[in-house]
JSON list of C-alpha atoms and ligand atoms in Angstrom, two decimals:
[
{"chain": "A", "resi": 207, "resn": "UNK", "atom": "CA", "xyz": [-126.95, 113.49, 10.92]},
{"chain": "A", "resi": 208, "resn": "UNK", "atom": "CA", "xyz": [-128.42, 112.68, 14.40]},
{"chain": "A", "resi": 209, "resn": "UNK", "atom": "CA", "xyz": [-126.50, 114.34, 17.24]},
{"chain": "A", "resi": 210, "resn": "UNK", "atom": "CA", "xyz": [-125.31, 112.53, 20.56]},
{"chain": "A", "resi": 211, "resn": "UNK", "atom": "CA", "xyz": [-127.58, 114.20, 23.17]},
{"chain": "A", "resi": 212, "resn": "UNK", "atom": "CA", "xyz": [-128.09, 113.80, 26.82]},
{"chain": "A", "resi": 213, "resn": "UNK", "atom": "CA", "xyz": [-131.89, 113.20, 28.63]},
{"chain": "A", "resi": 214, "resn": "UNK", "atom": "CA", "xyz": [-133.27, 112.76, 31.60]},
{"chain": "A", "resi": 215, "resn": "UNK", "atom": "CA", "xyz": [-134.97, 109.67, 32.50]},
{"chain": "A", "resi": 216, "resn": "UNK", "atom": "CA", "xyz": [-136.64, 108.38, 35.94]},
{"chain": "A", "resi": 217, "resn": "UNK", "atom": "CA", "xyz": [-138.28, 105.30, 36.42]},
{"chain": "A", "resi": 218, "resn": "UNK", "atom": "CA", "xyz": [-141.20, 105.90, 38.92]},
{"chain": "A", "resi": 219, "resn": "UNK", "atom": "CA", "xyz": [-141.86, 104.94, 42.14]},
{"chain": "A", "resi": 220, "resn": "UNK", "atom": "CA", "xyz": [-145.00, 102.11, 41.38]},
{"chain": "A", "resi": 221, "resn": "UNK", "atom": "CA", "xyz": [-142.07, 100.32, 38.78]},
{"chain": "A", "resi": 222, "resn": "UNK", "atom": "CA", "xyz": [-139.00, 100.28, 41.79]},
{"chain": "A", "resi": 223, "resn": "UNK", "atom": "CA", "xyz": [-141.58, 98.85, 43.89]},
{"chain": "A", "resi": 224, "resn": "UNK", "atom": "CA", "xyz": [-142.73, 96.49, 41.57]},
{"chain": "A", "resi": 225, "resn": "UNK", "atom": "CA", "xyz": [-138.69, 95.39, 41.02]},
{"chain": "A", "resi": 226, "resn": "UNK", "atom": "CA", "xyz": [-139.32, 96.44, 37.11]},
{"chain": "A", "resi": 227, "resn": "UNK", "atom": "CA", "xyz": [-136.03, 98.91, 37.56]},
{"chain": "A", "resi": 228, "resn": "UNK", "atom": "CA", "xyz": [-133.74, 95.87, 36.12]},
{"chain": "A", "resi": 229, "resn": "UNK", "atom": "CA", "xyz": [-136.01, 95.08, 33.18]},
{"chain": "A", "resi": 230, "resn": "UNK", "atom": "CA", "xyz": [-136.45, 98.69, 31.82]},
{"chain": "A", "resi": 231, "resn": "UNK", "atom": "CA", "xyz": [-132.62, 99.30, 32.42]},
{"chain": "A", "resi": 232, "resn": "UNK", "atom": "CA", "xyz": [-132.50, 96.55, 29.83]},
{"chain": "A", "resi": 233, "resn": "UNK", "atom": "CA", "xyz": [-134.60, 97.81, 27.59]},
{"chain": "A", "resi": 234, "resn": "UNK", "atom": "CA", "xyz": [-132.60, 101.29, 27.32]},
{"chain": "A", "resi": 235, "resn": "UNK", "atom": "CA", "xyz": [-129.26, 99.58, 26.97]},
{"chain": "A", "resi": 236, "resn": "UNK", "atom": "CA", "xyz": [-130.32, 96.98, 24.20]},
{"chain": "A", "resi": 237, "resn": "UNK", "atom": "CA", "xyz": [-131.26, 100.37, 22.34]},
{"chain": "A", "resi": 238, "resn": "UNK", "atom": "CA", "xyz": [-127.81, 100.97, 22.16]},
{"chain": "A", "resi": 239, "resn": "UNK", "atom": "CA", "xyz": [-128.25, 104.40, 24.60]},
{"chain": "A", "resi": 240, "resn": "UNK", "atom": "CA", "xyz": [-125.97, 104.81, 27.63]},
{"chain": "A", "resi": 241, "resn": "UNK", "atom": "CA", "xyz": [-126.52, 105.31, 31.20]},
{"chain": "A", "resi": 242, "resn": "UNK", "atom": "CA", "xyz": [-124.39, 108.24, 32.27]},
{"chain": "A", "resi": 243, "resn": "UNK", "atom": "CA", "xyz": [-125.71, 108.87, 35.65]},
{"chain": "A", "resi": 244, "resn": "UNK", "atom": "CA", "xyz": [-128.02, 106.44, 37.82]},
{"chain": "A", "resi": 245, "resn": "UNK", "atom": "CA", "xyz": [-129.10, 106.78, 41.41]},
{"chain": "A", "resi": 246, "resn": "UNK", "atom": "CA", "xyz": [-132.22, 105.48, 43.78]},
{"chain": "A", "resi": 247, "resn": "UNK", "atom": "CA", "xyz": [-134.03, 108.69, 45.84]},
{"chain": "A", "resi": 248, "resn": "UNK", "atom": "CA", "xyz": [-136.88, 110.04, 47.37]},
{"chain": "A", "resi": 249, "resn": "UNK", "atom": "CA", "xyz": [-138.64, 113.36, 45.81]},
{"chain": "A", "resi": 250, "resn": "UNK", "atom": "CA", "xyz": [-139.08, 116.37, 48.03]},
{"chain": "A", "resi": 251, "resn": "UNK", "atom": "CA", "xyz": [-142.87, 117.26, 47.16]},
{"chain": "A", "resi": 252, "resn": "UNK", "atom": "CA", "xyz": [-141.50, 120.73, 46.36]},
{"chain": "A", "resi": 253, "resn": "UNK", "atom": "CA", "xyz": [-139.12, 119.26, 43.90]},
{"chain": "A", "resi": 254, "resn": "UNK", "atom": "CA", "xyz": [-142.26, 117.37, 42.20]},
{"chain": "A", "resi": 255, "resn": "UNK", "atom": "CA", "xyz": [-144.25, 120.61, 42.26]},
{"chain": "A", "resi": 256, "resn": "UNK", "atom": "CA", "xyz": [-141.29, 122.03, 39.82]},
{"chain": "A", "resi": 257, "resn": "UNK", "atom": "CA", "xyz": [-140.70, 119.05, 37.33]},
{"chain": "A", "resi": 258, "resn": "UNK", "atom": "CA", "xyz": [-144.60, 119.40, 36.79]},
{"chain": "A", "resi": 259, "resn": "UNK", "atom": "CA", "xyz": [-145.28, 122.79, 36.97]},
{"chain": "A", "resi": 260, "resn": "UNK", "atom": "CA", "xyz": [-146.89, 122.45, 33.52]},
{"chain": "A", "resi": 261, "resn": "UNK", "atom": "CA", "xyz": [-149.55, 120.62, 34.96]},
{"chain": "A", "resi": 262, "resn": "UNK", "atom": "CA", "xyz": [-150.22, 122.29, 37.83]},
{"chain": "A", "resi": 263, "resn": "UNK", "atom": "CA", "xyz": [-154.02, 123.72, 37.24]},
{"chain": "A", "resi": 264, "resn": "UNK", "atom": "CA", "xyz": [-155.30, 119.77, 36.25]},
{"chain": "A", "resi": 265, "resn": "UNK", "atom": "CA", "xyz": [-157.30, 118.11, 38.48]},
{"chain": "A", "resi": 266, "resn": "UNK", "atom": "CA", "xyz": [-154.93, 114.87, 38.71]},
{"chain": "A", "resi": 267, "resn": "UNK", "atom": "CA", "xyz": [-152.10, 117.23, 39.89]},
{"chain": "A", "resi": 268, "resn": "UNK", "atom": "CA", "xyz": [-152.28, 116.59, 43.85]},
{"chain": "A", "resi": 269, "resn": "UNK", "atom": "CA", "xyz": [-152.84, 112.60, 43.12]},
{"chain": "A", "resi": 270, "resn": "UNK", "atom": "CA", "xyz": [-149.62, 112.98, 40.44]},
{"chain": "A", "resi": 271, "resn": "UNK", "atom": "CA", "xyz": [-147.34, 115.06, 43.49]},
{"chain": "A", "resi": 272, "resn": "UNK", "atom": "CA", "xyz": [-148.87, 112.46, 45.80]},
{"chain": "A", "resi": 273, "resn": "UNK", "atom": "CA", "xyz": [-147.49, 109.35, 43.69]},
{"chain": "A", "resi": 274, "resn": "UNK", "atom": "CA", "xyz": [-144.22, 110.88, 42.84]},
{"chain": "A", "resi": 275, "resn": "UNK", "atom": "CA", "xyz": [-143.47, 111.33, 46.56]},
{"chain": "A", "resi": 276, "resn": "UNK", "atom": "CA", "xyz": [-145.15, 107.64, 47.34]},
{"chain": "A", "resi": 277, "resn": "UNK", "atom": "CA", "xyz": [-141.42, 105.60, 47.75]},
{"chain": "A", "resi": 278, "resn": "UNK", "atom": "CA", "xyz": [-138.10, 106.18, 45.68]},
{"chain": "A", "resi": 279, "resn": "UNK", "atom": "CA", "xyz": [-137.35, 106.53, 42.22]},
{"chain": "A", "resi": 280, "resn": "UNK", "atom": "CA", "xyz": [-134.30, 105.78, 40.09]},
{"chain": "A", "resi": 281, "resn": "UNK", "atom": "CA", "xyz": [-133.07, 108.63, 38.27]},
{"chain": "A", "resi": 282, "resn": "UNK", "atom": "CA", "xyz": [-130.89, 108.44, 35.12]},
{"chain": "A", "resi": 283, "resn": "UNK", "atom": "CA", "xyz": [-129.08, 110.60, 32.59]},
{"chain": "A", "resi": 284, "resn": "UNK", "atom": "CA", "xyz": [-128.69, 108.60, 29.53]},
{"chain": "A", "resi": 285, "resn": "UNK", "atom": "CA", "xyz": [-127.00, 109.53, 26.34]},
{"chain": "A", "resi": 286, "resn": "UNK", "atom": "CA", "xyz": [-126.19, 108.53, 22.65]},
{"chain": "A", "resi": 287, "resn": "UNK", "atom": "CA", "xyz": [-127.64, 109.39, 19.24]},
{"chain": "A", "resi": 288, "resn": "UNK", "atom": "CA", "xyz": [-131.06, 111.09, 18.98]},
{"chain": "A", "resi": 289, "resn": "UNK", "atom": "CA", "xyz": [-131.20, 110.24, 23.23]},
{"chain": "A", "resi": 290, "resn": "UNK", "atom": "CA", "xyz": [-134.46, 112.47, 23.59]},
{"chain": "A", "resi": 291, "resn": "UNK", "atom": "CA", "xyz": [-136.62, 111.50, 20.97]},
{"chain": "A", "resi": 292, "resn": "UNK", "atom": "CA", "xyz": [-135.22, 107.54, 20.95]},
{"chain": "A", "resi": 293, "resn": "UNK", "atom": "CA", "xyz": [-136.11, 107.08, 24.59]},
{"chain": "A", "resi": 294, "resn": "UNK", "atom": "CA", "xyz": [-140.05, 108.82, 24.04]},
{"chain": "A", "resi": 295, "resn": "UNK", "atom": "CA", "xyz": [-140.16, 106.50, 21.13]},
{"chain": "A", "resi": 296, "resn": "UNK", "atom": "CA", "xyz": [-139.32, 103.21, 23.42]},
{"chain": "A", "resi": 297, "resn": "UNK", "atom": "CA", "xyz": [-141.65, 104.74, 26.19]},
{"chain": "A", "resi": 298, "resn": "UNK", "atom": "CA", "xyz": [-144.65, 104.56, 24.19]},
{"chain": "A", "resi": 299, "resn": "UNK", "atom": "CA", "xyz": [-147.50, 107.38, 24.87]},
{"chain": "A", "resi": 300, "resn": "UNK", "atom": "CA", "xyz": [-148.29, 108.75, 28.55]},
{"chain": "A", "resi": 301, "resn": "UNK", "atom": "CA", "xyz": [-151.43, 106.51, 28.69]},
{"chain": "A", "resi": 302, "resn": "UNK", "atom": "CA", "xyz": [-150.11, 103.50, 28.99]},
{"chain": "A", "resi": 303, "resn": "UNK", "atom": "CA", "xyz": [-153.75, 102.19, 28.02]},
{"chain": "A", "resi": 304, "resn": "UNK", "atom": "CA", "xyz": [-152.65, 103.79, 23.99]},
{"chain": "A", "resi": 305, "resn": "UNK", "atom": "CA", "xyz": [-149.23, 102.85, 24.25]},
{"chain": "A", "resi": 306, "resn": "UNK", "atom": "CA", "xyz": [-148.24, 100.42, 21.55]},
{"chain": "A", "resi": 307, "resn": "UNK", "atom": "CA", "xyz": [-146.82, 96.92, 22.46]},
{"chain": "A", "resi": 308, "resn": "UNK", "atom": "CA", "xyz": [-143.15, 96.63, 22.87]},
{"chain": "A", "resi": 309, "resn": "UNK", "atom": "CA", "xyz": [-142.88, 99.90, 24.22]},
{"chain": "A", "resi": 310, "resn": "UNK", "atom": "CA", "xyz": [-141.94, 99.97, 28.26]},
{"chain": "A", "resi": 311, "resn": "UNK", "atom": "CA", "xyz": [-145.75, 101.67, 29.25]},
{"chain": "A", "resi": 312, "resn": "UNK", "atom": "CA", "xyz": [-146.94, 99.30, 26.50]},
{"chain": "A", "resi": 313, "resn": "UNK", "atom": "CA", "xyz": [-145.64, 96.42, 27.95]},
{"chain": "A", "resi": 314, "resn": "UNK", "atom": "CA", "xyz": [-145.18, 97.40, 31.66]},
{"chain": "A", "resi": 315, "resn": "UNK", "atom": "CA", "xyz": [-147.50, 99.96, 32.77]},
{"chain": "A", "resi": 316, "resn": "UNK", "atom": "CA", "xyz": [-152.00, 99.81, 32.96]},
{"chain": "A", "resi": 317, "resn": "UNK", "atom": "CA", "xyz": [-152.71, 103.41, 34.50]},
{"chain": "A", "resi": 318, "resn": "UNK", "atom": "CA", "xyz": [-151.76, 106.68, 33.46]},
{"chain": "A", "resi": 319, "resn": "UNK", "atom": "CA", "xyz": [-152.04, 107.33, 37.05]},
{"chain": "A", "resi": 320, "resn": "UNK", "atom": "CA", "xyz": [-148.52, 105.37, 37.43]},
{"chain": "A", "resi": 321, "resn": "UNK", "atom": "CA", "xyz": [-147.09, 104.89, 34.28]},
{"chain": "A", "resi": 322, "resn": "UNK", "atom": "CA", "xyz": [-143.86, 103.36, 35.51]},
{"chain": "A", "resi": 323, "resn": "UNK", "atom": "CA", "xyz": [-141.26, 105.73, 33.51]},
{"chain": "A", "resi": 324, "resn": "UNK", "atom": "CA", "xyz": [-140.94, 110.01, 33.22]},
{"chain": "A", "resi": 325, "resn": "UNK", "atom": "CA", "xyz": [-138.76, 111.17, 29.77]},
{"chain": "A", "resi": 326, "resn": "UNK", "atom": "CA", "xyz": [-137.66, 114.49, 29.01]},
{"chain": "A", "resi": 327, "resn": "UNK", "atom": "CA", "xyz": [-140.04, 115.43, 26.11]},
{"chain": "A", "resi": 328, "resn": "UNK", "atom": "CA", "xyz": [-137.24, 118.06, 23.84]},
{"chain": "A", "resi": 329, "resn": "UNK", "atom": "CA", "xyz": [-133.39, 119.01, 24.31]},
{"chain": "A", "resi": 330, "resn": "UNK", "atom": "CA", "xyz": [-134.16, 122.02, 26.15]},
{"chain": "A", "resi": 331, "resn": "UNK", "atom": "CA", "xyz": [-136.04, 120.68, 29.04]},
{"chain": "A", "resi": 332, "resn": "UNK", "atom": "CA", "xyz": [-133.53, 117.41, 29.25]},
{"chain": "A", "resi": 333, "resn": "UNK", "atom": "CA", "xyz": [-131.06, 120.28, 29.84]},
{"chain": "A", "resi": 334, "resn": "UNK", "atom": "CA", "xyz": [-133.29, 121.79, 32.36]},
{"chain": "A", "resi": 335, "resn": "UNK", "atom": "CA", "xyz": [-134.28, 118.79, 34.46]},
{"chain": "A", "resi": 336, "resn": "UNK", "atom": "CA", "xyz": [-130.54, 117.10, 34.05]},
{"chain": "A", "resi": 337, "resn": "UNK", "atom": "CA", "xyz": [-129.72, 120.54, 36.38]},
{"chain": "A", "resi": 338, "resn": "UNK", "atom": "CA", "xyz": [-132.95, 120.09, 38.29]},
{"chain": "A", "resi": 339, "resn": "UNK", "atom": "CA", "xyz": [-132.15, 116.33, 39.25]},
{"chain": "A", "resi": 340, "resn": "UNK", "atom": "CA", "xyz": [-128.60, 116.48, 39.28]},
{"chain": "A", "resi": 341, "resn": "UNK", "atom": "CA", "xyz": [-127.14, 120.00, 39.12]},
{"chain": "B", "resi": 1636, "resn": "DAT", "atom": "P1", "xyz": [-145.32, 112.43, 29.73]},
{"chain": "B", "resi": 1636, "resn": "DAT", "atom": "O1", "xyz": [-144.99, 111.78, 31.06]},
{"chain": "B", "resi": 1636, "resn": "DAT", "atom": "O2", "xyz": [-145.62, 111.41, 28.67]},
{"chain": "B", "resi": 1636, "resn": "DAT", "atom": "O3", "xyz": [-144.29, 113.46, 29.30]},
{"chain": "B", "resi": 1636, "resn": "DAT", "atom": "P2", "xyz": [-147.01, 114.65, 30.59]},
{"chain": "B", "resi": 1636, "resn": "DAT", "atom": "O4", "xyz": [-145.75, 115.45, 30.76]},
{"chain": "B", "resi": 1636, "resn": "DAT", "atom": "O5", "xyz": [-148.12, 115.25, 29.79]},
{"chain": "B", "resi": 1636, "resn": "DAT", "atom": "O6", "xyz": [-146.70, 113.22, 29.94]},
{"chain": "B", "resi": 1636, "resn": "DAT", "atom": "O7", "xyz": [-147.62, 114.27, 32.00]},
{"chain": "B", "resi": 1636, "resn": "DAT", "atom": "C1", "xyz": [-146.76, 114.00, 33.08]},
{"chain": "B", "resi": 1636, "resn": "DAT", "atom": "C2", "xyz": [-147.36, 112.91, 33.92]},
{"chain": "B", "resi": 1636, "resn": "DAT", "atom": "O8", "xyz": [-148.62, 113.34, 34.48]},
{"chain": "B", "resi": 1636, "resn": "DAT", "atom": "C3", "xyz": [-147.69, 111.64, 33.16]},
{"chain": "B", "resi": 1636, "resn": "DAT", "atom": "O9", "xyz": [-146.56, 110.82, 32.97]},
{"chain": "B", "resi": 1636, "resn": "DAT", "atom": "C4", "xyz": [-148.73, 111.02, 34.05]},
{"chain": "B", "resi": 1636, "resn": "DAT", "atom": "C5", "xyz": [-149.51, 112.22, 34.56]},
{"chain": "B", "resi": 1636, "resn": "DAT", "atom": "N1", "xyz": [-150.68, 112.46, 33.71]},
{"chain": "B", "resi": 1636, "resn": "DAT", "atom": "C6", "xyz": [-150.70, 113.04, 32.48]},
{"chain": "B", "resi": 1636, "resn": "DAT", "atom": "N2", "xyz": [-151.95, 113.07, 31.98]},
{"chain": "B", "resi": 1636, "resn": "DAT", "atom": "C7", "xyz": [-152.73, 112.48, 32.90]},
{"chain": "B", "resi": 1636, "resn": "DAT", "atom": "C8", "xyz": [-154.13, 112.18, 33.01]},
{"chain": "B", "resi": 1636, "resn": "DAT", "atom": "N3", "xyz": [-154.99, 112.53, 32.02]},
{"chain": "B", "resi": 1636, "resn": "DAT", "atom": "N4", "xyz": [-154.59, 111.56, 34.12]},
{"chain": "B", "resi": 1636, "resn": "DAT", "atom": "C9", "xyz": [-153.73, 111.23, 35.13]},
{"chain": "B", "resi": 1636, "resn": "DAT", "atom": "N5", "xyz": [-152.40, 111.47, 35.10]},
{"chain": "B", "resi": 1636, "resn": "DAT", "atom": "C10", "xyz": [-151.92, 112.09, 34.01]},
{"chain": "B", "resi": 1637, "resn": "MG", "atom": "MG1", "xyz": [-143.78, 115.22, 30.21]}
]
């Protein structure tokens, strides 16, 4: 049986300023998931640095910190059945150019550069960056 879990979600700062925040909002409810948390911020660069540690030696990683810190995001914990893997699957794939239609980088994003949404990618790091974002 799937299990009610909890991820972390942020829509990035090219889709706020691009007004998109509404439609992909709509997107994750009509999936039946629930919005626990929600709020509009800035990222501290240092806080950036963290969440993407893992990608810290690639040569994107100072346009990537740049981008992240480029205007606010909204930040989201959302929850329900399967939450983790459910919301990668309506992402679509991190280059939006491969995503499939119908998912949000599919249908919303062009550049992998600004792909318009972050998801956590397994239970344990939703856990971790729910605390990062919100603890
Ligand atoms: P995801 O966001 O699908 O979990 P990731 O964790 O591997 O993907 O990468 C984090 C972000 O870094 C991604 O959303 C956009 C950026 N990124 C990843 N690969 C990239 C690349 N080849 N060129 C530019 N930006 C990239
Ligand atoms: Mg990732």
């Amino acid at each position: 049986m799937a299990d009610i879990e909890k991820t972390f979600i942020m829509i990035k700062p090219d889709a706020v300023r691009d007004r998109k925040t509404g439609l992909i909002i709509d997107r994750i409810e009509r999936s039946g998931l629930t919005i626990e948390k929600m709020e509009k911020c800035e990222l501290d660069e240092e806080l950036v640095k963290v969440h993407y540690a893992h990608l810290a030696d690639k040569p994107f990683f100072a346009d990537l910190v740049g981008f992240m810190t480029s205007g606010p995001v909204v930040k989201m914990v959302v929850s329900g059945l399967s939450a983790v893997g459910k919301m990668r699957t309506l992402m679509g794939a991190t280059d939006p150019q491969v995503a499939a239609p119908g998912t949000i980088r599919g249908d919303f994003a062009v550049d992998v550069n600004a792909n318009i949404i972050h998801g956590s990618d397994s239970l344990e790091n939703a856990a971790i960056e729910i605390e990062r974002f919100f603890g």
